[in-house]
């Protein structure tokens, strides 16, 4: 979004399995500009051992999105691609960034133009089983800085937490929520503190009921 020019751009990452080969996936990035009202394809590549997913975010004109291992020889289930929207590249894997540790799931968010990842930390012997939740910030040079790990009393406060969960953020606040519970946990990146939100007015009425939500910044924009 360019508020000065009152224009915007949209990016779409398309991932499609190569016919007859589960380990290879066609991946392309398509960009829409409201100024020209046109779509362009900035990148087309074939990933081997990885596929695209549905987790992405833009920070400082760089598109970050998660890719998922299709079983090859990767030690981790997730990886990160950073694609500069102002330039083109012939190989997406050149901008591959390993995740900070083995994750059960990862959630990406833009907090003040910083890429922040909230991930489920897998057990050492069984990485698909969640044992905790961590928060990391991507520094220049592709290095991860650990910002926090959820204390066990909060982790246990979710009850039985699945290996995947919802998380979003805005400004300095990170929100974490289990799909199986309306409980909402918040982490303040500035003051490094955890706290539960006030009790949600919606209660769980049956065992398989799922909850979801989204984060947004309310604001009023007026143009002459």
PDB file of C-alpha atoms in Angstrom:
ATOM      1  CA  UNK A   1       0.000   0.000   0.000  1.00  0.00           C
ATOM      2  CA  UNK A   2       1.350   3.410  -1.038  1.00  0.00           C
ATOM      3  CA  UNK A   3      -0.730   5.939   0.860  1.00  0.00           C
ATOM      4  CA  UNK A   4       0.990   8.928  -0.759  1.00  0.00           C
ATOM      5  CA  UNK A   5       0.051   7.749  -4.273  1.00  0.00           C
ATOM      6  CA  UNK A   6      -3.162   6.057  -3.084  1.00  0.00           C
ATOM      7  CA  UNK A   7      -2.088   2.911  -4.885  1.00  0.00           C
ATOM      8  CA  UNK A   8      -1.590  -0.693  -3.914  1.00  0.00           C
ATOM      9  CA  UNK A   9      -0.112  -3.934  -5.165  1.00  0.00           C
ATOM     10  CA  UNK A  10      -1.172  -7.540  -4.646  1.00  0.00           C
ATOM     11  CA  UNK A  11       1.079 -10.605  -4.754  1.00  0.00           C
ATOM     12  CA  UNK A  12      -0.050 -14.193  -5.270  1.00  0.00           C
ATOM     13  CA  UNK A  13       2.154 -17.263  -4.856  1.00  0.00           C
ATOM     14  CA  UNK A  14       0.955 -20.189  -6.966  1.00  0.00           C
ATOM     15  CA  UNK A  15       2.151 -23.709  -6.212  1.00  0.00           C
ATOM     16  CA  UNK A  16       1.242 -26.682  -8.414  1.00  0.00           C
ATOM     17  CA  UNK A  17       2.535 -30.234  -8.336  1.00  0.00           C
ATOM     18  CA  UNK A  18       4.472 -31.366 -11.398  1.00  0.00           C
ATOM     19  CA  UNK A  19       2.441 -34.104 -13.063  1.00  0.00           C
ATOM     20  CA  UNK A  20       3.491 -37.537 -11.850  1.00  0.00           C
ATOM     21  CA  UNK A  21       6.206 -36.243  -9.500  1.00  0.00           C
ATOM     22  CA  UNK A  22       5.283 -35.507  -5.878  1.00  0.00           C
ATOM     23  CA  UNK A  23       8.752 -34.127  -5.080  1.00  0.00           C
ATOM     24  CA  UNK A  24       8.697 -31.395  -7.724  1.00  0.00           C
ATOM     25  CA  UNK A  25       6.363 -28.400  -7.612  1.00  0.00           C
ATOM     26  CA  UNK A  26       5.947 -25.517 -10.052  1.00  0.00           C
ATOM     27  CA  UNK A  27       5.952 -22.248  -8.139  1.00  0.00           C
ATOM     28  CA  UNK A  28       5.293 -18.785  -9.525  1.00  0.00           C
ATOM     29  CA  UNK A  29       4.778 -15.286  -8.107  1.00  0.00           C
ATOM     30  CA  UNK A  30       2.217 -12.988  -9.727  1.00  0.00           C
ATOM     31  CA  UNK A  31       1.979  -9.249  -9.008  1.00  0.00           C
ATOM     32  CA  UNK A  32      -0.916  -6.849  -9.551  1.00  0.00           C
ATOM     33  CA  UNK A  33      -0.435  -3.063  -9.676  1.00  0.00           C
ATOM     34  CA  UNK A  34      -3.398  -0.770  -9.139  1.00  0.00           C
ATOM     35  CA  UNK A  35      -1.531   2.004 -10.988  1.00  0.00           C
ATOM     36  CA  UNK A  36      -1.295   0.060 -14.245  1.00  0.00           C
ATOM     37  CA  UNK A  37      -4.248  -2.260 -13.486  1.00  0.00           C
ATOM     38  CA  UNK A  38      -2.225  -5.178 -14.824  1.00  0.00           C
ATOM     39  CA  UNK A  39      -0.881  -8.533 -13.636  1.00  0.00           C
ATOM     40  CA  UNK A  40       2.738  -9.569 -14.206  1.00  0.00           C
ATOM     41  CA  UNK A  41       4.567 -12.817 -13.443  1.00  0.00           C
ATOM     42  CA  UNK A  42       7.803 -11.967 -11.652  1.00  0.00           C
ATOM     43  CA  UNK A  43       9.140 -15.468 -10.937  1.00  0.00           C
ATOM     44  CA  UNK A  44       8.614 -18.962 -12.299  1.00  0.00           C
ATOM     45  CA  UNK A  45      10.601 -21.813 -10.788  1.00  0.00           C
ATOM     46  CA  UNK A  46      10.492 -25.527 -10.025  1.00  0.00           C
ATOM     47  CA  UNK A  47      11.137 -26.598  -6.432  1.00  0.00           C
ATOM     48  CA  UNK A  48      12.492 -30.067  -5.709  1.00  0.00           C
ATOM     49  CA  UNK A  49      11.657 -31.511  -2.299  1.00  0.00           C
ATOM     50  CA  UNK A  50       9.569 -28.469  -1.352  1.00  0.00           C
ATOM     51  CA  UNK A  51       6.110 -27.088  -2.085  1.00  0.00           C
ATOM     52  CA  UNK A  52       4.466 -23.725  -1.497  1.00  0.00           C
ATOM     53  CA  UNK A  53       1.952 -23.108   1.260  1.00  0.00           C
ATOM     54  CA  UNK A  54      -0.558 -20.506   2.398  1.00  0.00           C
ATOM     55  CA  UNK A  55       1.551 -18.541   4.894  1.00  0.00           C
ATOM     56  CA  UNK A  56       3.046 -15.298   3.558  1.00  0.00           C
ATOM     57  CA  UNK A  57       3.671 -11.651   4.439  1.00  0.00           C
ATOM     58  CA  UNK A  58       5.336  -8.566   2.913  1.00  0.00           C
ATOM     59  CA  UNK A  59       7.905  -6.492   4.842  1.00  0.00           C
ATOM     60  CA  UNK A  60       9.817  -3.611   3.268  1.00  0.00           C
ATOM     61  CA  UNK A  61       8.789  -4.704  -0.250  1.00  0.00           C
ATOM     62  CA  UNK A  62      10.113  -8.228   0.321  1.00  0.00           C
ATOM     63  CA  UNK A  63       7.656 -11.106   0.008  1.00  0.00           C
ATOM     64  CA  UNK A  64       8.285 -13.847   2.562  1.00  0.00           C
ATOM     65  CA  UNK A  65       6.473 -17.164   2.334  1.00  0.00           C
ATOM     66  CA  UNK A  66       6.830 -20.580   3.898  1.00  0.00           C
ATOM     67  CA  UNK A  67       7.592 -23.680   1.902  1.00  0.00           C
ATOM     68  CA  UNK A  68       6.976 -27.207   3.146  1.00  0.00           C
ATOM     69  CA  UNK A  69       9.127 -30.283   2.761  1.00  0.00           C
ATOM     70  CA  UNK A  70       7.692 -33.014   0.541  1.00  0.00           C
ATOM     71  CA  UNK A  71       9.780 -35.694   2.210  1.00  0.00           C
ATOM     72  CA  UNK A  72      13.257 -35.480   0.604  1.00  0.00           C
ATOM     73  CA  UNK A  73      16.363 -35.296   2.756  1.00  0.00           C
ATOM     74  CA  UNK A  74      15.465 -32.090   4.619  1.00  0.00           C
ATOM     75  CA  UNK A  75      15.874 -32.143   8.398  1.00  0.00           C
ATOM     76  CA  UNK A  76      13.136 -29.530   8.798  1.00  0.00           C
ATOM     77  CA  UNK A  77       9.520 -29.561   7.692  1.00  0.00           C
ATOM     78  CA  UNK A  78       9.506 -25.833   6.892  1.00  0.00           C
ATOM     79  CA  UNK A  79      11.678 -23.322   5.071  1.00  0.00           C
ATOM     80  CA  UNK A  80      11.393 -19.644   4.204  1.00  0.00           C
ATOM     81  CA  UNK A  81      11.726 -17.900   0.832  1.00  0.00           C
ATOM     82  CA  UNK A  82      12.453 -14.157   0.608  1.00  0.00           C
ATOM     83  CA  UNK A  83      11.593 -12.610  -2.767  1.00  0.00           C
ATOM     84  CA  UNK A  84      12.325  -8.933  -3.422  1.00  0.00           C
ATOM     85  CA  UNK A  85       9.302  -7.540  -5.252  1.00  0.00           C
ATOM     86  CA  UNK A  86      11.421  -4.815  -6.885  1.00  0.00           C
ATOM     87  CA  UNK A  87      13.659  -7.259  -8.750  1.00  0.00           C
ATOM     88  CA  UNK A  88      13.402 -10.579 -10.540  1.00  0.00           C
ATOM     89  CA  UNK A  89      15.271 -13.823  -9.992  1.00  0.00           C
ATOM     90  CA  UNK A  90      15.560 -17.118 -11.835  1.00  0.00           C
ATOM     91  CA  UNK A  91      15.977 -19.279  -8.713  1.00  0.00           C
ATOM     92  CA  UNK A  92      13.870 -18.916  -5.581  1.00  0.00           C
ATOM     93  CA  UNK A  93      16.082 -21.309  -3.606  1.00  0.00           C
ATOM     94  CA  UNK A  94      18.905 -18.766  -3.760  1.00  0.00           C
ATOM     95  CA  UNK A  95      16.905 -16.764  -1.209  1.00  0.00           C
ATOM     96  CA  UNK A  96      16.115 -19.819   0.935  1.00  0.00           C
ATOM     97  CA  UNK A  97      16.343 -19.174   4.703  1.00  0.00           C
ATOM     98  CA  UNK A  98      16.344 -22.154   7.116  1.00  0.00           C
ATOM     99  CA  UNK A  99      13.925 -21.940  10.023  1.00  0.00           C
ATOM    100  CA  UNK A 100      15.426 -21.406  13.493  1.00  0.00           C
ATOM    101  CA  UNK A 101      14.582 -24.967  14.597  1.00  0.00           C
ATOM    102  CA  UNK A 102      12.289 -27.872  13.741  1.00  0.00           C
ATOM    103  CA  UNK A 103       8.747 -26.467  13.781  1.00  0.00           C
ATOM    104  CA  UNK A 104       5.356 -28.150  13.887  1.00  0.00           C
ATOM    105  CA  UNK A 105       3.893 -25.051  12.216  1.00  0.00           C
ATOM    106  CA  UNK A 106       4.897 -21.479  11.472  1.00  0.00           C
ATOM    107  CA  UNK A 107       2.988 -18.198  11.333  1.00  0.00           C
ATOM    108  CA  UNK A 108       4.411 -15.097   9.638  1.00  0.00           C
ATOM    109  CA  UNK A 109       3.579 -11.498  10.498  1.00  0.00           C
ATOM    110  CA  UNK A 110       4.764  -7.971   9.819  1.00  0.00           C
ATOM    111  CA  UNK A 111       5.391  -6.023  13.015  1.00  0.00           C
ATOM    112  CA  UNK A 112       6.639  -2.523  12.180  1.00  0.00           C
ATOM    113  CA  UNK A 113       8.206  -3.804   8.934  1.00  0.00           C
ATOM    114  CA  UNK A 114      10.004  -6.592  10.808  1.00  0.00           C
ATOM    115  CA  UNK A 115       9.392 -10.204   9.862  1.00  0.00           C
ATOM    116  CA  UNK A 116       8.290 -12.115  12.949  1.00  0.00           C
ATOM    117  CA  UNK A 117       7.713 -15.870  13.061  1.00  0.00           C
ATOM    118  CA  UNK A 118       5.665 -17.638  15.710  1.00  0.00           C
ATOM    119  CA  UNK A 119       6.256 -21.375  15.596  1.00  0.00           C
ATOM    120  CA  UNK A 120       5.466 -24.573  17.409  1.00  0.00           C
ATOM    121  CA  UNK A 121       8.689 -26.160  18.668  1.00  0.00           C
ATOM    122  CA  UNK A 122       8.824 -29.885  17.982  1.00  0.00           C
ATOM    123  CA  UNK A 123      10.263 -32.521  20.283  1.00  0.00           C
ATOM    124  CA  UNK A 124      13.833 -33.579  19.519  1.00  0.00           C
ATOM    125  CA  UNK A 125      12.979 -37.236  18.917  1.00  0.00           C
ATOM    126  CA  UNK A 126       9.507 -36.572  17.451  1.00  0.00           C
ATOM    127  CA  UNK A 127       9.555 -33.176  15.694  1.00  0.00           C
ATOM    128  CA  UNK A 128       5.908 -33.487  14.686  1.00  0.00           C
ATOM    129  CA  UNK A 129       4.851 -33.340  18.374  1.00  0.00           C
ATOM    130  CA  UNK A 130       4.682 -29.834  19.849  1.00  0.00           C
ATOM    131  CA  UNK A 131       6.480 -29.153  23.139  1.00  0.00           C
ATOM    132  CA  UNK A 132       6.427 -25.359  23.200  1.00  0.00           C
ATOM    133  CA  UNK A 133       6.010 -22.144  21.233  1.00  0.00           C
ATOM    134  CA  UNK A 134       8.712 -19.662  20.258  1.00  0.00           C
ATOM    135  CA  UNK A 135       8.863 -16.198  18.688  1.00  0.00           C
ATOM    136  CA  UNK A 136      11.710 -15.150  16.385  1.00  0.00           C
ATOM    137  CA  UNK A 137      12.577 -12.001  14.434  1.00  0.00           C
ATOM    138  CA  UNK A 138      14.537 -12.100  11.172  1.00  0.00           C
ATOM    139  CA  UNK A 139      17.623  -9.880  11.232  1.00  0.00           C
ATOM    140  CA  UNK A 140      19.621  -8.521   8.312  1.00  0.00           C
ATOM    141  CA  UNK A 141      21.702 -11.226   6.720  1.00  0.00           C
ATOM    142  CA  UNK A 142      19.051 -13.897   7.242  1.00  0.00           C
ATOM    143  CA  UNK A 143      19.855 -14.637  10.892  1.00  0.00           C
ATOM    144  CA  UNK A 144      17.143 -15.366  13.438  1.00  0.00           C
ATOM    145  CA  UNK A 145      16.920 -13.616  16.784  1.00  0.00           C
ATOM    146  CA  UNK A 146      14.876 -15.423  19.412  1.00  0.00           C
ATOM    147  CA  UNK A 147      12.541 -12.939  21.074  1.00  0.00           C
ATOM    148  CA  UNK A 148      10.750 -15.223  23.518  1.00  0.00           C
ATOM    149  CA  UNK A 149       9.638 -18.729  24.397  1.00  0.00           C
ATOM    150  CA  UNK A 150       6.235 -19.251  25.902  1.00  0.00           C
ATOM    151  CA  UNK A 151       6.479 -20.142  29.619  1.00  0.00           C
ATOM    152  CA  UNK A 152       5.114 -23.585  30.406  1.00  0.00           C
ATOM    153  CA  UNK A 153       2.325 -22.241  32.610  1.00  0.00           C
ATOM    154  CA  UNK A 154       0.869 -20.386  29.618  1.00  0.00           C
ATOM    155  CA  UNK A 155       1.526 -23.283  27.245  1.00  0.00           C
ATOM    156  CA  UNK A 156      -0.329 -25.630  29.594  1.00  0.00           C
ATOM    157  CA  UNK A 157      -3.081 -23.040  29.967  1.00  0.00           C
ATOM    158  CA  UNK A 158      -4.275 -23.879  26.452  1.00  0.00           C
ATOM    159  CA  UNK A 159      -5.033 -27.416  27.607  1.00  0.00           C
ATOM    160  CA  UNK A 160      -4.313 -29.952  24.881  1.00  0.00           C
ATOM    161  CA  UNK A 161      -2.675 -27.826  22.160  1.00  0.00           C
ATOM    162  CA  UNK A 162      -2.536 -29.259  18.640  1.00  0.00           C
ATOM    163  CA  UNK A 163       0.662 -29.145  16.590  1.00  0.00           C
ATOM    164  CA  UNK A 164      -0.924 -26.297  14.580  1.00  0.00           C
ATOM    165  CA  UNK A 165      -2.393 -23.113  16.004  1.00  0.00           C
ATOM    166  CA  UNK A 166      -3.380 -19.601  14.930  1.00  0.00           C
ATOM    167  CA  UNK A 167      -1.237 -16.520  15.455  1.00  0.00           C
ATOM    168  CA  UNK A 168      -1.251 -12.941  14.171  1.00  0.00           C
ATOM    169  CA  UNK A 169       0.068  -9.586  15.284  1.00  0.00           C
ATOM    170  CA  UNK A 170       0.007  -5.824  15.015  1.00  0.00           C
ATOM    171  CA  UNK A 171       2.312  -3.065  16.227  1.00  0.00           C
ATOM    172  CA  UNK A 172       4.187  -4.663  19.169  1.00  0.00           C
ATOM    173  CA  UNK A 173       1.596  -7.296  20.079  1.00  0.00           C
ATOM    174  CA  UNK A 174       1.550 -10.970  19.088  1.00  0.00           C
ATOM    175  CA  UNK A 175      -1.667 -12.955  19.504  1.00  0.00           C
ATOM    176  CA  UNK A 176      -1.731 -16.742  19.864  1.00  0.00           C
ATOM    177  CA  UNK A 177      -4.873 -18.837  19.806  1.00  0.00           C
ATOM    178  CA  UNK A 178      -5.710 -22.532  19.774  1.00  0.00           C
ATOM    179  CA  UNK A 179      -8.261 -23.666  17.205  1.00  0.00           C
ATOM    180  CA  UNK A 180      -9.926 -25.790  19.870  1.00  0.00           C
ATOM    181  CA  UNK A 181     -10.427 -23.025  22.443  1.00  0.00           C
ATOM    182  CA  UNK A 182     -11.540 -19.359  22.509  1.00  0.00           C
ATOM    183  CA  UNK A 183      -8.650 -18.504  24.868  1.00  0.00           C
ATOM    184  CA  UNK A 184      -6.356 -15.780  23.511  1.00  0.00           C
ATOM    185  CA  UNK A 185      -2.787 -15.224  24.714  1.00  0.00           C
ATOM    186  CA  UNK A 186      -0.880 -12.010  24.016  1.00  0.00           C
ATOM    187  CA  UNK A 187       2.850 -11.269  24.006  1.00  0.00           C
ATOM    188  CA  UNK A 188       4.155  -7.697  24.115  1.00  0.00           C
ATOM    189  CA  UNK A 189       7.358  -7.507  22.055  1.00  0.00           C
ATOM    190  CA  UNK A 190       8.348  -4.196  23.660  1.00  0.00           C
ATOM    191  CA  UNK A 191       7.905  -5.114  27.316  1.00  0.00           C
ATOM    192  CA  UNK A 192       8.565  -8.865  26.903  1.00  0.00           C
ATOM    193  CA  UNK A 193       5.500  -9.894  28.869  1.00  0.00           C
ATOM    194  CA  UNK A 194       2.799 -12.538  28.410  1.00  0.00           C
ATOM    195  CA  UNK A 195      -0.823 -12.162  29.443  1.00  0.00           C
ATOM    196  CA  UNK A 196      -4.218 -13.649  28.719  1.00  0.00           C
ATOM    197  CA  UNK A 197      -6.892 -11.500  27.135  1.00  0.00           C
ATOM    198  CA  UNK A 198     -10.191 -10.996  28.889  1.00  0.00           C
ATOM    199  CA  UNK A 199     -12.490 -13.988  28.692  1.00  0.00           C
ATOM    200  CA  UNK A 200     -14.005 -14.396  25.262  1.00  0.00           C
ATOM    201  CA  UNK A 201     -17.820 -13.937  25.209  1.00  0.00           C
ATOM    202  CA  UNK A 202     -18.091 -17.027  22.984  1.00  0.00           C
ATOM    203  CA  UNK A 203     -17.943 -20.339  24.859  1.00  0.00           C
ATOM    204  CA  UNK A 204     -17.244 -23.829  23.604  1.00  0.00           C
ATOM    205  CA  UNK A 205     -20.513 -25.726  23.267  1.00  0.00           C
ATOM    206  CA  UNK A 206     -19.381 -29.099  21.906  1.00  0.00           C
ATOM    207  CA  UNK A 207     -16.055 -31.003  21.859  1.00  0.00           C
ATOM    208  CA  UNK A 208     -15.256 -30.650  18.151  1.00  0.00           C
ATOM    209  CA  UNK A 209     -16.121 -26.948  17.922  1.00  0.00           C
ATOM    210  CA  UNK A 210     -13.313 -24.917  16.301  1.00  0.00           C
ATOM    211  CA  UNK A 211     -12.470 -21.256  16.692  1.00  0.00           C
ATOM    212  CA  UNK A 212     -10.680 -18.907  14.357  1.00  0.00           C
ATOM    213  CA  UNK A 213     -10.097 -15.183  14.042  1.00  0.00           C
ATOM    214  CA  UNK A 214      -7.998 -12.507  12.402  1.00  0.00           C
ATOM    215  CA  UNK A 215      -6.070  -9.425  13.431  1.00  0.00           C
ATOM    216  CA  UNK A 216      -6.533  -5.954  11.943  1.00  0.00           C
ATOM    217  CA  UNK A 217      -5.643  -2.363  12.705  1.00  0.00           C
ATOM    218  CA  UNK A 218      -8.808  -0.235  12.894  1.00  0.00           C
ATOM    219  CA  UNK A 219      -8.356   3.202  11.366  1.00  0.00           C
ATOM    220  CA  UNK A 220     -10.369   5.861   9.602  1.00  0.00           C
ATOM    221  CA  UNK A 221      -8.931   7.196   6.360  1.00  0.00           C
ATOM    222  CA  UNK A 222     -10.439  10.321   4.838  1.00  0.00           C
ATOM    223  CA  UNK A 223      -9.659  11.700   1.403  1.00  0.00           C
ATOM    224  CA  UNK A 224     -10.799  15.084   0.095  1.00  0.00           C
TER     225      UNK A 224
END
